[in-house]
Amino acid sequence: MSSYNHLTLKDRECILLGVTLKDTYQVIAQRVGCSK
């Protein structure tokens, strides 16, 4: 986890955004799968 501290704030935002988008995509995929 120490390597995470070396990332810039911009890099952290990009990583958090990517994780959030991935999680959101999975939730949407699950909802679509359930509705079918």
CSV table of N, CA and C in Angstrom, one decimal:
chain,number,residue,atom,x,y,z
A,1,MET,N,0.8,-1.2,0.0
A,1,MET,CA,0.0,0.0,0.0
A,1,MET,C,0.9,1.3,0.0
A,2,SER,N,2.1,1.1,0.3
A,2,SER,CA,3.0,2.2,0.4
A,2,SER,C,3.2,2.9,-1.0
A,3,SER,N,3.2,2.0,-2.0
A,3,SER,CA,3.4,2.6,-3.4
A,3,SER,C,2.2,3.5,-3.8
A,4,TYR,N,1.1,3.3,-3.1
A,4,TYR,CA,-0.1,4.1,-3.4
A,4,TYR,C,0.2,5.5,-3.0
A,5,ASN,N,1.0,5.7,-1.9
A,5,ASN,CA,1.3,7.1,-1.4
A,5,ASN,C,2.1,7.9,-2.4
A,6,HIS,N,2.8,7.2,-3.3
A,6,HIS,CA,3.7,7.9,-4.2
A,6,HIS,C,3.0,8.4,-5.4
A,7,LEU,N,1.7,8.0,-5.6
A,7,LEU,CA,0.9,8.5,-6.7
A,7,LEU,C,0.5,9.9,-6.5
A,8,THR,N,0.4,10.6,-7.6
A,8,THR,CA,-0.1,12.0,-7.4
A,8,THR,C,-1.6,12.0,-7.2
A,9,LEU,N,-2.1,13.2,-6.8
A,9,LEU,CA,-3.5,13.3,-6.5
A,9,LEU,C,-4.3,13.0,-7.8
A,10,LYS,N,-3.8,13.4,-8.9
A,10,LYS,CA,-4.4,13.2,-10.2
A,10,LYS,C,-4.5,11.7,-10.5
A,11,ASP,N,-3.4,11.0,-10.3
A,11,ASP,CA,-3.4,9.6,-10.5
A,11,ASP,C,-4.4,8.9,-9.6
A,12,ARG,N,-4.5,9.3,-8.4
A,12,ARG,CA,-5.5,8.7,-7.4
A,12,ARG,C,-6.9,9.0,-7.9
A,13,GLU,N,-7.2,10.2,-8.4
A,13,GLU,CA,-8.5,10.5,-8.9
A,13,GLU,C,-8.9,9.6,-10.1
A,14,CYS,N,-7.9,9.4,-11.0
A,14,CYS,CA,-8.1,8.5,-12.2
A,14,CYS,C,-8.4,7.1,-11.7
A,15,ILE,N,-7.7,6.6,-10.8
A,15,ILE,CA,-7.9,5.3,-10.3
A,15,ILE,C,-9.2,5.1,-9.6
A,16,LEU,N,-9.6,6.1,-8.8
A,16,LEU,CA,-10.9,6.0,-8.1
A,16,LEU,C,-12.0,6.1,-9.1
A,17,LEU,N,-11.8,7.0,-10.1
A,17,LEU,CA,-12.9,7.1,-11.1
A,17,LEU,C,-13.0,5.8,-11.9
A,18,GLY,N,-11.9,5.2,-12.2
A,18,GLY,CA,-12.0,4.0,-13.0
A,18,GLY,C,-12.7,2.9,-12.2
A,19,VAL,N,-12.3,2.8,-10.9
A,19,VAL,CA,-13.0,1.8,-10.0
A,19,VAL,C,-14.5,2.0,-9.9
A,20,THR,N,-14.8,3.3,-9.7
A,20,THR,CA,-16.2,3.7,-9.6
A,20,THR,C,-17.0,3.3,-10.9
A,21,LEU,N,-16.4,3.6,-12.0
A,21,LEU,CA,-17.1,3.3,-13.3
A,21,LEU,C,-17.2,1.8,-13.5
A,22,LYS,N,-16.2,1.1,-13.1
A,22,LYS,CA,-16.3,-0.4,-13.2
A,22,LYS,C,-17.4,-0.9,-12.4
A,23,ASP,N,-17.4,-0.4,-11.1
A,23,ASP,CA,-18.5,-0.9,-10.2
A,23,ASP,C,-19.8,-0.6,-10.7
A,24,THR,N,-20.0,0.6,-11.2
A,24,THR,CA,-21.3,1.1,-11.8
A,24,THR,C,-21.7,0.2,-13.0
A,25,TYR,N,-20.7,-0.1,-13.8
A,25,TYR,CA,-21.0,-0.9,-15.0
A,25,TYR,C,-21.4,-2.3,-14.6
A,26,GLN,N,-20.8,-2.9,-13.5
A,26,GLN,CA,-21.2,-4.2,-13.0
A,26,GLN,C,-22.6,-4.2,-12.5
A,27,VAL,N,-23.0,-3.1,-11.8
A,27,VAL,CA,-24.3,-3.0,-11.2
A,27,VAL,C,-25.3,-2.9,-12.3
A,28,ILE,N,-25.0,-2.1,-13.3
A,28,ILE,CA,-26.0,-2.0,-14.5
A,28,ILE,C,-26.1,-3.3,-15.2
A,29,ALA,N,-25.0,-4.0,-15.4
A,29,ALA,CA,-25.0,-5.3,-16.0
A,29,ALA,C,-25.8,-6.3,-15.2
A,30,GLN,N,-25.7,-6.2,-13.9
A,30,GLN,CA,-26.5,-7.2,-13.1
A,30,GLN,C,-28.0,-6.8,-13.2
A,31,ARG,N,-28.3,-5.5,-13.2
A,31,ARG,CA,-29.7,-5.1,-13.3
A,31,ARG,C,-30.3,-5.6,-14.6
A,32,VAL,N,-29.5,-5.4,-15.7
A,32,VAL,CA,-30.0,-5.8,-17.0
A,32,VAL,C,-30.2,-7.3,-17.1
A,33,GLY,N,-29.2,-8.0,-16.5
A,33,GLY,CA,-29.3,-9.4,-16.5
A,33,GLY,C,-30.5,-9.9,-15.7
A,34,CYS,N,-30.9,-9.2,-14.6
A,34,CYS,CA,-32.0,-9.7,-13.8
A,34,CYS,C,-33.3,-9.3,-14.5
A,35,SER,N,-33.3,-8.3,-15.3
A,35,SER,CA,-34.6,-7.8,-16.0
A,35,SER,C,-34.9,-8.7,-17.1
A,36,LYS,N,-33.9,-9.4,-17.7
A,36,LYS,CA,-34.2,-10.3,-18.9
A,36,LYS,C,-34.9,-11.5,-18.5
